[in-house]
XYZ file of C-alpha atoms in Angstrom:
655
model
C -34.569 9.497 -39.526
C -31.996 7.815 -37.344
C -30.440 11.181 -36.463
C -33.834 12.575 -35.464
C -34.541 9.499 -33.293
C -31.161 9.847 -31.613
C -31.784 13.542 -30.936
C -35.250 12.778 -29.508
C -33.809 10.059 -27.264
C -31.207 12.475 -25.930
C -33.883 15.095 -25.189
C -36.043 12.527 -23.391
C -33.152 11.086 -21.368
C -31.549 14.466 -20.623
C -32.980 14.778 -17.069
C -31.794 11.266 -16.246
C -28.362 11.978 -17.684
C -28.144 15.200 -15.673
C -29.084 13.355 -12.499
C -26.457 10.671 -13.113
C -23.784 13.252 -13.838
C -24.812 15.301 -10.815
C -24.181 12.373 -8.487
C -20.579 11.984 -9.678
C -19.238 14.654 -7.374
C -15.461 14.373 -6.881
C -14.610 13.053 -3.435
C -11.286 14.892 -3.408
C -10.847 18.309 -4.953
C -7.908 20.575 -4.182
C -7.085 24.026 -5.480
C -3.540 24.770 -6.558
C -1.630 25.296 -3.271
C 1.326 27.012 -4.970
C -0.879 29.534 -6.736
C -2.709 30.117 -3.463
C 0.554 30.775 -1.661
C 1.722 33.104 -4.441
C -1.447 35.171 -4.079
C -0.999 35.342 -0.263
C -4.120 33.271 0.259
C -4.991 30.888 3.062
C -5.480 27.229 2.225
C -8.387 25.593 4.057
C -9.477 21.963 4.384
C -13.225 21.423 4.333
C -15.194 18.211 4.904
C -18.659 18.305 3.365
C -21.601 16.001 4.004
C -24.056 15.820 1.143
C -26.880 14.369 3.243
C -27.820 13.593 6.811
C -25.094 11.363 8.280
C -25.645 7.905 9.665
C -23.641 6.207 12.361
C -22.098 3.749 9.932
C -18.899 3.432 11.902
C -20.476 1.827 14.932
C -23.390 0.101 13.182
C -22.252 -0.958 9.712
C -24.959 -2.346 7.470
C -22.600 -3.878 4.937
C -18.929 -4.276 4.141
C -17.609 -2.140 1.325
C -14.218 -0.886 0.210
C -15.605 2.189 -1.555
C -15.251 5.730 -0.332
C -18.370 7.137 1.280
C -19.905 9.192 -1.495
C -21.728 11.423 0.948
C -18.410 12.671 2.379
C -16.324 15.133 0.356
C -12.845 16.307 1.342
C -11.795 19.453 -0.454
C -8.907 21.870 -0.189
C -9.860 25.456 -1.041
C -7.956 28.704 -1.384
C -9.593 31.717 0.250
C -8.471 34.049 -2.544
C -9.955 31.848 -5.239
C -13.151 31.320 -3.265
C -13.488 35.036 -2.711
C -13.275 35.620 -6.442
C -15.828 32.888 -7.197
C -18.527 34.258 -4.894
C -17.775 37.981 -5.185
C -20.779 38.576 -7.446
C -23.277 36.934 -5.065
C -25.689 39.089 -3.088
C -26.229 38.778 0.658
C -29.478 36.931 0.053
C -27.736 34.408 -2.197
C -24.977 33.908 0.356
C -27.529 33.320 3.110
C -29.192 30.607 1.030
C -25.881 28.830 0.455
C -24.922 28.701 4.129
C -25.536 25.297 5.697
C -24.628 24.460 9.310
C -22.394 21.414 9.654
C -23.280 18.404 11.798
C -21.285 18.570 15.009
C -22.073 14.925 15.811
C -21.530 13.520 12.353
C -18.697 11.131 13.398
C -16.805 12.319 10.331
C -15.048 15.373 11.769
C -12.186 15.371 14.243
C -12.831 16.827 17.724
C -12.061 20.508 18.223
C -9.518 19.954 20.995
C -7.056 18.506 18.479
C -7.154 21.731 16.455
C -7.437 24.678 18.894
C -6.992 27.109 16.017
C -10.187 25.862 14.387
C -12.354 28.315 16.352
C -10.202 31.208 15.177
C -10.251 29.988 11.572
C -13.988 29.383 11.725
C -14.556 33.033 12.571
C -12.342 34.195 9.719
C -13.230 31.816 6.908
C -16.168 29.679 8.076
C -18.886 31.593 6.239
C -16.746 31.979 3.127
C -16.035 28.235 2.954
C -19.708 27.318 3.352
C -20.759 29.686 0.581
C -17.871 28.673 -1.686
C -18.397 24.918 -1.345
C -22.147 25.065 -1.920
C -21.720 27.503 -4.807
C -19.353 25.115 -6.582
C -21.549 22.105 -5.838
C -24.670 23.870 -7.079
C -23.053 25.343 -10.175
C -21.179 22.229 -11.287
C -23.176 19.281 -9.929
C -26.603 20.675 -8.978
C -26.302 19.509 -5.349
C -25.592 21.134 -1.994
C -24.030 19.948 1.243
C -23.114 20.765 4.813
C -19.502 22.038 4.887
C -17.353 21.735 8.004
C -14.092 23.684 8.179
C -11.394 21.431 9.607
C -8.342 23.681 9.546
C -6.387 26.206 7.493
C -2.709 26.653 6.733
C -0.984 29.867 5.771
C 2.153 30.674 3.816
C 4.255 30.763 6.989
C 4.306 28.886 10.254
C 1.164 29.666 12.193
C 1.388 31.105 15.749
C -0.539 28.249 17.365
C 2.259 25.799 16.651
C 3.610 26.701 20.057
C 6.817 25.366 21.541
C 5.351 23.183 24.300
C 6.956 20.677 26.648
C 7.004 17.965 23.982
C 9.387 20.010 21.889
C 11.392 21.181 24.900
C 11.860 17.630 26.150
C 12.744 16.269 22.716
C 15.289 18.983 21.903
C 16.757 18.794 25.405
C 17.403 15.069 24.908
C 18.715 15.693 21.403
C 21.154 18.468 22.324
C 22.327 16.646 25.450
C 22.961 13.525 23.411
C 24.901 15.434 20.753
C 27.145 17.131 23.323
C 27.659 13.921 25.285
C 28.408 11.894 22.176
C 30.906 14.446 20.920
C 32.815 14.513 24.206
C 32.629 10.768 24.790
C 33.854 9.837 21.325
C 36.776 12.249 21.592
C 37.731 10.604 24.889
C 37.260 7.174 23.336
C 39.642 8.034 20.499
C 42.148 9.220 23.100
C 42.110 5.790 24.716
C 39.897 6.348 27.765
C 37.596 3.404 28.556
C 35.056 5.149 30.761
C 32.677 6.015 27.946
C 31.718 2.613 26.558
C 27.989 3.360 26.398
C 28.316 6.377 24.088
C 31.186 5.172 21.934
C 30.104 4.957 18.304
C 33.090 2.751 17.542
C 32.129 0.247 20.231
C 28.457 0.354 19.247
C 29.389 -0.392 15.648
C 31.406 -3.378 16.848
C 28.379 -4.601 18.794
C 26.208 -4.217 15.703
C 28.519 -6.145 13.385
C 29.941 -8.654 15.860
C 29.218 -12.320 15.181
C 28.995 -13.629 18.755
C 28.707 -17.120 20.148
C 24.952 -16.780 20.630
C 24.609 -16.247 16.878
C 25.952 -19.739 16.207
C 22.734 -21.234 17.564
C 20.454 -21.912 14.625
C 17.270 -21.494 16.683
C 18.175 -17.905 17.506
C 18.896 -17.022 13.903
C 15.664 -18.593 12.685
C 13.615 -16.545 15.161
C 15.582 -13.406 14.282
C 15.104 -14.044 10.579
C 11.401 -14.729 10.951
C 10.892 -11.505 12.878
C 12.880 -9.509 10.334
C 10.754 -10.915 7.496
C 7.618 -9.988 9.430
C 8.899 -6.430 9.807
C 9.583 -6.281 6.068
C 5.999 -7.397 5.484
C 4.819 -4.720 7.930
C 6.666 -1.975 6.054
C 5.329 -3.208 2.717
C 1.787 -3.382 4.091
C 1.895 0.092 5.630
C 3.353 1.555 2.424
C 0.438 0.209 0.437
C -2.219 1.217 2.971
C -1.027 4.810 3.304
C -0.525 5.066 -0.442
C -4.139 4.172 -1.217
C -5.464 6.548 1.455
C -3.582 9.622 0.253
C -6.058 11.862 -1.641
C -5.770 11.395 -5.396
C -7.507 12.662 -8.496
C -8.860 9.229 -9.463
C -10.127 7.464 -6.294
C -12.287 5.169 -8.407
C -9.096 3.425 -9.541
C -8.253 2.638 -5.915
C -11.751 1.269 -5.382
C -11.422 -0.881 -8.486
C -8.145 -2.307 -7.197
C -9.535 -3.153 -3.763
C -12.589 -4.819 -5.267
C -10.409 -7.653 -6.552
C -10.867 -10.783 -4.362
C -7.131 -11.534 -4.253
C -6.292 -8.021 -3.031
C -8.988 -8.226 -0.350
C -7.684 -11.576 0.865
C -4.039 -10.491 0.929
C -4.742 -7.220 2.765
C -6.939 -9.007 5.301
C -4.248 -11.618 5.957
C -1.689 -8.866 6.533
C -3.412 -8.233 9.854
C -1.943 -11.569 10.993
C 1.474 -9.956 11.379
C 0.754 -8.695 14.891
C -0.568 -12.088 16.116
C 2.599 -13.637 14.672
C 4.753 -11.215 16.676
C 2.830 -12.006 19.846
C 3.097 -15.752 19.249
C 6.873 -15.466 18.938
C 7.013 -13.350 22.098
C 5.095 -15.962 24.073
C 7.280 -18.747 22.680
C 10.479 -16.970 23.744
C 9.150 -16.077 27.182
C 8.301 -19.696 27.973
C 11.523 -21.092 26.490
C 13.724 -18.793 28.525
C 11.760 -19.397 31.704
C 12.111 -23.176 31.397
C 15.832 -22.863 30.669
C 16.260 -20.764 33.798
C 14.037 -23.100 35.820
C 16.363 -26.031 35.087
C 19.187 -24.236 36.901
C 17.191 -23.224 39.962
C 14.487 -25.120 41.805
C 13.544 -22.600 44.505
C 11.275 -19.685 43.644
C 13.077 -16.516 42.493
C 10.901 -13.401 42.299
C 13.912 -11.331 41.270
C 14.015 -13.217 37.978
C 10.695 -11.716 36.838
C 11.663 -8.219 37.981
C 14.941 -8.535 36.138
C 13.283 -9.632 32.904
C 10.697 -6.837 33.023
C 13.307 -4.147 33.686
C 15.527 -5.593 30.975
C 12.635 -5.448 28.548
C 12.016 -1.766 29.272
C 15.720 -0.947 29.095
C 15.931 -2.569 25.663
C 12.945 -0.830 24.108
C 11.492 2.066 26.065
C 14.146 4.806 25.497
C 14.016 4.470 21.714
C 10.230 4.202 21.749
C 9.968 7.398 23.836
C 12.344 9.296 21.574
C 10.443 8.395 18.406
C 7.075 9.088 20.049
C 8.161 12.578 21.128
C 9.383 13.287 17.623
C 6.035 12.135 16.212
C 4.304 14.639 18.500
C 6.267 17.574 17.080
C 7.078 16.405 13.544
C 4.692 18.955 12.011
C 6.819 21.805 13.419
C 10.297 20.369 12.825
C 10.517 20.858 9.075
C 11.289 24.406 8.023
C 9.557 26.415 5.341
C 5.896 26.931 4.693
C 3.592 24.009 5.519
C 2.313 22.133 2.475
C -0.916 20.277 1.782
C 0.766 16.871 1.910
C 2.508 17.707 5.169
C -0.775 18.659 6.764
C -2.539 15.493 5.595
C 0.272 13.098 6.554
C 2.051 14.785 9.478
C 0.011 17.501 11.155
C -3.021 15.330 11.871
C -0.873 12.526 13.262
C 1.142 14.935 15.410
C -1.985 16.554 16.856
C -3.374 13.171 17.902
C -0.073 12.256 19.549
C 0.038 15.559 21.430
C -3.269 14.849 23.131
C -2.561 11.146 23.721
C 1.109 11.350 24.629
C 0.589 10.190 28.228
C -1.476 7.166 27.255
C 1.298 6.251 24.819
C 4.097 6.786 27.323
C 2.265 4.817 30.036
C 1.535 2.008 27.545
C -2.237 2.094 27.967
C -3.014 3.366 24.476
C -4.630 0.206 23.109
C -7.991 0.632 24.828
C -10.846 2.887 23.624
C -11.320 4.459 27.049
C -7.697 5.610 27.306
C -7.028 6.781 23.746
C -9.917 8.131 21.696
C -7.906 9.046 18.603
C -5.063 6.663 17.887
C -1.618 7.820 16.779
C 1.712 6.170 16.050
C 0.633 2.639 15.152
C 3.706 0.790 16.595
C 2.847 2.150 20.038
C -0.291 0.106 20.642
C 1.476 -3.149 19.779
C 4.308 -2.325 22.174
C 1.669 -1.731 24.863
C -0.208 -4.980 24.148
C 3.005 -6.992 24.117
C 4.092 -5.476 27.434
C 0.727 -6.275 29.009
C 0.953 -9.865 27.812
C 4.513 -10.117 29.105
C 3.269 -9.159 32.570
C 0.318 -11.560 32.335
C 2.522 -14.386 31.077
C 5.037 -13.749 33.853
C 2.218 -13.886 36.402
C 1.096 -17.278 35.062
C 4.665 -18.582 35.159
C 5.058 -17.302 38.701
C 1.872 -19.138 39.696
C 3.040 -22.401 38.150
C 6.428 -22.060 39.839
C 4.927 -21.584 43.289
C 2.158 -24.168 42.730
C 3.494 -26.724 40.219
C 0.295 -28.784 40.243
C -1.687 -25.929 38.700
C 0.116 -26.208 35.373
C -2.000 -29.134 34.201
C -5.121 -26.982 34.651
C -3.680 -23.734 33.306
C -1.898 -24.933 30.175
C -5.133 -25.774 28.337
C -7.969 -23.880 30.022
C -6.437 -20.386 29.920
C -5.420 -20.518 26.207
C -8.812 -21.930 25.205
C -10.652 -19.152 27.058
C -8.399 -16.533 25.459
C -8.953 -18.004 21.991
C -12.739 -17.861 22.423
C -12.727 -14.163 23.417
C -12.702 -12.809 19.803
C -15.817 -14.865 19.064
C -17.564 -13.373 22.084
C -16.490 -9.902 20.956
C -17.852 -10.475 17.455
C -21.205 -11.385 18.995
C -21.358 -8.482 21.467
C -20.091 -5.710 19.185
C -21.903 -4.940 15.901
C -18.911 -5.404 13.650
C -17.569 -7.801 11.078
C -15.354 -10.717 12.197
C -12.489 -9.476 10.014
C -10.904 -6.083 9.207
C -13.333 -3.853 7.249
C -11.170 -2.345 4.512
C -13.330 0.720 3.972
C -11.227 3.448 2.406
C -12.476 6.245 4.657
C -11.655 4.154 7.721
C -8.211 3.335 6.363
C -7.661 7.041 5.753
C -8.329 7.798 9.430
C -6.136 4.915 10.577
C -9.131 2.746 11.586
C -9.326 4.850 14.749
C -13.142 5.030 14.642
C -13.712 1.481 13.414
C -15.450 -0.813 15.927
C -13.583 -3.933 14.818
C -10.234 -2.185 15.146
C -10.870 -0.611 18.541
C -12.817 -3.419 20.202
C -11.424 -6.600 18.659
C -7.939 -5.840 17.328
C -6.263 -3.407 19.715
C -7.192 -4.576 23.258
C -4.773 -6.854 25.043
C -7.372 -9.417 26.062
C -8.336 -9.961 22.415
C -4.709 -10.800 21.580
C -4.091 -12.942 24.652
C -4.843 -16.163 22.787
C -1.958 -15.605 20.351
C 0.518 -15.002 23.161
C -0.649 -17.972 25.231
C -0.544 -20.269 22.200
C 3.084 -19.242 21.740
C 3.794 -19.982 25.397
C 2.184 -23.403 25.024
C 4.341 -24.088 21.970
C 7.466 -23.083 23.876
C 6.474 -25.354 26.759
C 6.102 -28.448 24.588
C 9.205 -27.575 22.577
C 11.265 -27.599 25.745
C 9.640 -30.753 27.067
C 10.200 -32.596 23.793
C 13.891 -31.664 23.833
C 14.445 -33.294 27.211
C 12.239 -36.269 26.223
C 9.600 -35.673 28.887
C 6.755 -35.857 26.419
C 6.234 -37.551 23.062
C 4.028 -35.327 20.950
C 3.576 -37.849 18.177
C 1.622 -40.075 20.563
C -0.627 -37.220 21.675
C -3.966 -37.404 19.858
C -4.815 -33.758 20.569
C -1.559 -32.583 19.027
C -2.092 -34.835 16.011
C -5.488 -33.257 15.314
C -4.153 -29.735 15.828
C -1.246 -30.391 13.465
C -3.531 -31.827 10.789
C -6.168 -29.093 10.990
C -3.944 -26.022 11.467
C -2.955 -25.608 7.817
C -6.463 -26.233 6.355
C -7.879 -23.721 8.854
C -5.342 -21.078 7.821
C -5.943 -21.779 4.144
C -9.713 -21.535 4.549
C -9.450 -18.288 6.521
C -7.023 -16.768 4.017
C -9.217 -17.537 0.992
C -12.607 -16.400 2.303
C -12.426 -12.717 3.431
C -13.721 -11.462 0.078
C -16.960 -13.426 0.592
C -17.944 -11.105 3.444
C -17.806 -8.175 1.017
C -19.818 -10.026 -1.600
C -22.462 -11.490 0.746
C -22.543 -8.611 3.303
C -22.279 -10.851 6.367
C -21.949 -8.402 9.250
C -24.732 -9.341 11.658
C -23.673 -11.045 14.885
C -24.355 -14.750 14.961
C -22.788 -18.154 15.393
C -21.085 -18.113 11.999
C -19.478 -14.693 12.496
C -18.310 -15.675 15.989
C -16.704 -18.885 14.746
C -15.081 -17.049 11.850
C -13.763 -14.366 14.220
C -12.099 -17.096 16.287
C -10.576 -18.601 13.148
C -9.376 -15.252 11.823
C -7.749 -14.229 15.110
C -6.249 -17.562 16.145
C -5.705 -19.840 13.138
C -2.509 -18.113 12.013
C -1.071 -18.154 15.546
C -1.847 -21.837 16.021
C -0.282 -22.662 12.657
C 2.844 -20.639 13.510
C 3.062 -22.300 16.933
C 2.902 -25.739 15.305
C 5.614 -24.705 12.833
C 7.856 -23.499 15.657
C 7.257 -26.692 17.573
C 8.040 -28.877 14.562
C 10.968 -26.946 13.106
C 12.782 -26.324 16.368
C 13.181 -30.068 16.710
C 14.668 -30.401 13.225
C 15.599 -27.180 11.426
C 16.045 -27.694 7.659
C 19.675 -27.550 6.543
C 18.829 -25.289 3.614
C 17.450 -22.688 6.010
C 20.526 -22.916 8.202
C 22.835 -22.380 5.218
C 20.862 -19.330 4.125
C 21.424 -17.613 7.454
C 24.982 -18.726 8.215
C 26.561 -15.512 6.957
C 27.392 -12.884 9.610
C 25.843 -10.243 7.339
C 22.484 -11.717 8.270
C 22.953 -10.581 11.868
C 23.051 -6.833 11.110
C 19.506 -6.329 9.733
C 18.036 -8.630 12.371
C 19.604 -6.607 15.171
C 18.032 -3.506 13.658
C 14.533 -5.011 13.717
C 13.146 -2.852 16.501
C 14.654 0.329 15.034
C 13.144 -0.504 11.645
C 9.767 -1.105 13.215
C 9.525 2.119 15.210
C 10.939 4.522 12.612
C 9.332 3.355 9.360
C 5.924 5.096 9.922
C 7.637 8.486 10.151
C 9.722 7.877 7.028
C 6.662 6.708 5.119
C 4.628 9.750 6.133
C 7.481 12.032 5.145
C 7.666 10.548 1.641
C 3.904 10.777 1.164
C 3.872 14.354 2.459
C 5.862 15.322 -0.631
C 3.025 14.172 -2.886
C 0.384 16.298 -4.563
C -3.286 15.345 -3.968
C -4.081 16.505 -7.507
C -2.032 13.642 -8.971
C -3.594 10.343 -9.971
C -3.162 6.938 -8.376
C -0.752 4.592 -10.143
C 0.109 1.170 -8.789
C 3.505 1.235 -10.514
C 4.615 3.858 -7.967
C 4.341 1.351 -5.125
C 7.615 -0.606 -5.697
C 9.558 2.649 -5.926
C 7.907 3.979 -2.754
C 8.634 0.767 -0.854
C 12.250 0.744 -2.022
C 12.866 4.346 -0.999
C 11.132 3.904 2.355
C 13.086 0.752 3.179
C 16.489 2.190 2.220
C 15.999 5.415 4.186
C 14.489 3.494 7.100
C 17.453 1.114 7.169
C 19.968 3.978 7.209
C 18.058 5.745 9.967
C 17.808 2.461 11.887
C 21.606 2.160 11.845
C 21.896 5.712 13.173
C 19.287 5.077 15.865
C 21.054 1.897 16.939
C 24.404 3.678 17.235
C 23.174 6.910 18.819
C 20.037 5.982 20.798
C 19.189 2.318 21.274
C 22.552 0.795 22.180
C 23.819 3.740 24.289
C 20.537 3.883 26.216
C 20.594 0.120 26.753
C 24.154 0.198 28.058
C 23.634 3.281 30.201
C 20.356 2.315 31.861
C 21.374 -1.345 31.957
C 24.515 -0.517 33.918
C 22.372 1.340 36.453
C 19.231 -0.771 36.734
C 20.212 -4.278 35.687
C 23.341 -4.468 37.810
C 21.272 -3.555 40.856
C 18.780 -6.263 39.971
C 21.466 -8.874 39.321
C 23.671 -7.988 42.296
C 24.162 -11.095 44.365
C 22.606 -13.353 41.693
C 25.286 -15.582 40.213
C 22.751 -17.462 38.154
C 21.516 -14.285 36.466
C 24.159 -12.699 34.213
C 24.587 -8.954 34.219
C 24.751 -8.606 30.453
C 21.922 -10.723 29.102
C 19.615 -10.034 26.180
C 16.545 -11.504 27.870
C 17.474 -15.085 27.011
C 20.710 -17.083 26.740
C 19.281 -19.247 23.965
C 16.760 -16.872 22.398
C 16.817 -13.380 20.968
C 15.903 -10.207 22.803
C 12.233 -9.702 23.641
C 12.170 -6.119 22.487
C 8.610 -5.941 21.295
């Protein structure tokens, strides 16, 4: 009797069970790329919408970490698809064809993939029929396929050798020839090739100079190096969870944990921390220079700006050009992982190379599809350096304005994120939606409107400048902070504010708080500024009395080497990470135990490449362009040294 009842229940619930099973369509599905290549097939990437799309990127209804179930990303082999649909009649094929949505906000623009039109003519109809045939046969659903691109067994003809590649290889070959000749002359005893001497550059890297004996410098260097380590670890995890896998539900389950949500959200404080340190160093060096010279010196600001570009821009340009052509550098047939991790990124950089080179790539109007994540921070930091220098110039010419500027301008800048959260329909914190992470947040309103623009990060930089101002004043006993009631309240509330902000991001995913209002605006201000204010207070407190334990930990000269490689580590690690992930197979499953191994391999290779970049690119370019530009700027200025790393008492402002 029980068996009959069970059988009857199954018969009754069979339609419901079929419907439930039919909705579990795999988000990622990839045919065997090696078998496809062996059969001389073409491998195509198809994005399929299962229903009419909604503009969820610009008008999110709720916060969620899950993949969008209506969007499928499949990799199909033309040979296998041809065999699957060979028995279908023309009438059946016509029924399975569905036009894709050209304005779905899920597909990349055509100008990034000029070969798409050609591939659409060859395989567009086949992909539409094949995708809908598989969906209908296996899951009883249909969709609207959109062919993104195809790769063949050999390099495709549209990977043309444009000016990006010409410029990059011209610099590379010229550098190799110059380095070979210069190092031979250096070994022979000639001293006219100091800039390109590997031996001399290695001495500069490992030298323990007099400026390294100052504990303040080493603390700032160490803090920045730790932040870069956190950046590499964060980017390793983010790219790892966005790489297509066979079990995406395991990634969703991991991100649903409140602790993971809070930690990943707080990782977005790394950039504000960098900017706070930059502002602190800018103000500290300016006040040190101001003590030696009372009359206004416009050449000082020109010198610092040129020195900043000389320190950072050549290496940044070299890595950016390589990012634009990295999909064509590696020999052999292109793989699925290489396309997902390298080709897309390179295509975006090709179209946005000028906005990246001109350092205007952190605004939506100048860079529609973002590429090379370190570039936008370099642009924002440079903008804030110019703005901060303008404010310092104003206070130097009109000293009485400082009492109005030092509080009003930072407060206005701190309030800007709250105004942005009210004007733009987005959450006050980073939405960790897996599809948005997969596209690098480039279409996310919060990322483009509230995280990238310079004016939204101005508060962090100005808070750092304010901290540097009071640090300097407290050293020369011009101000007693412990008697200042405002400072007392800021010092008492900074840590509770950071703790509250760090422990509450998961609530926005549970309660779906995304509508603009007073609460979201206040929380946006806290999320964007609380960490910077807390760091500024820590710098202000610790620079007056650095703990002895911390000083002992960084006394060794070996500590200087990784800190001098900070900028090289920062600019090269995205390429190394993408290269490692490009070796993966999207048919494999997600396993968290792979993360420590991935981070270790990425860091070791990045460190070795950073040493090479320092010896062959960064230090030679700094010496060469510095000898040309900085000596002209410093000519006739006894107070301004010719060989200065931005500050006599602080580290180089490379970011």
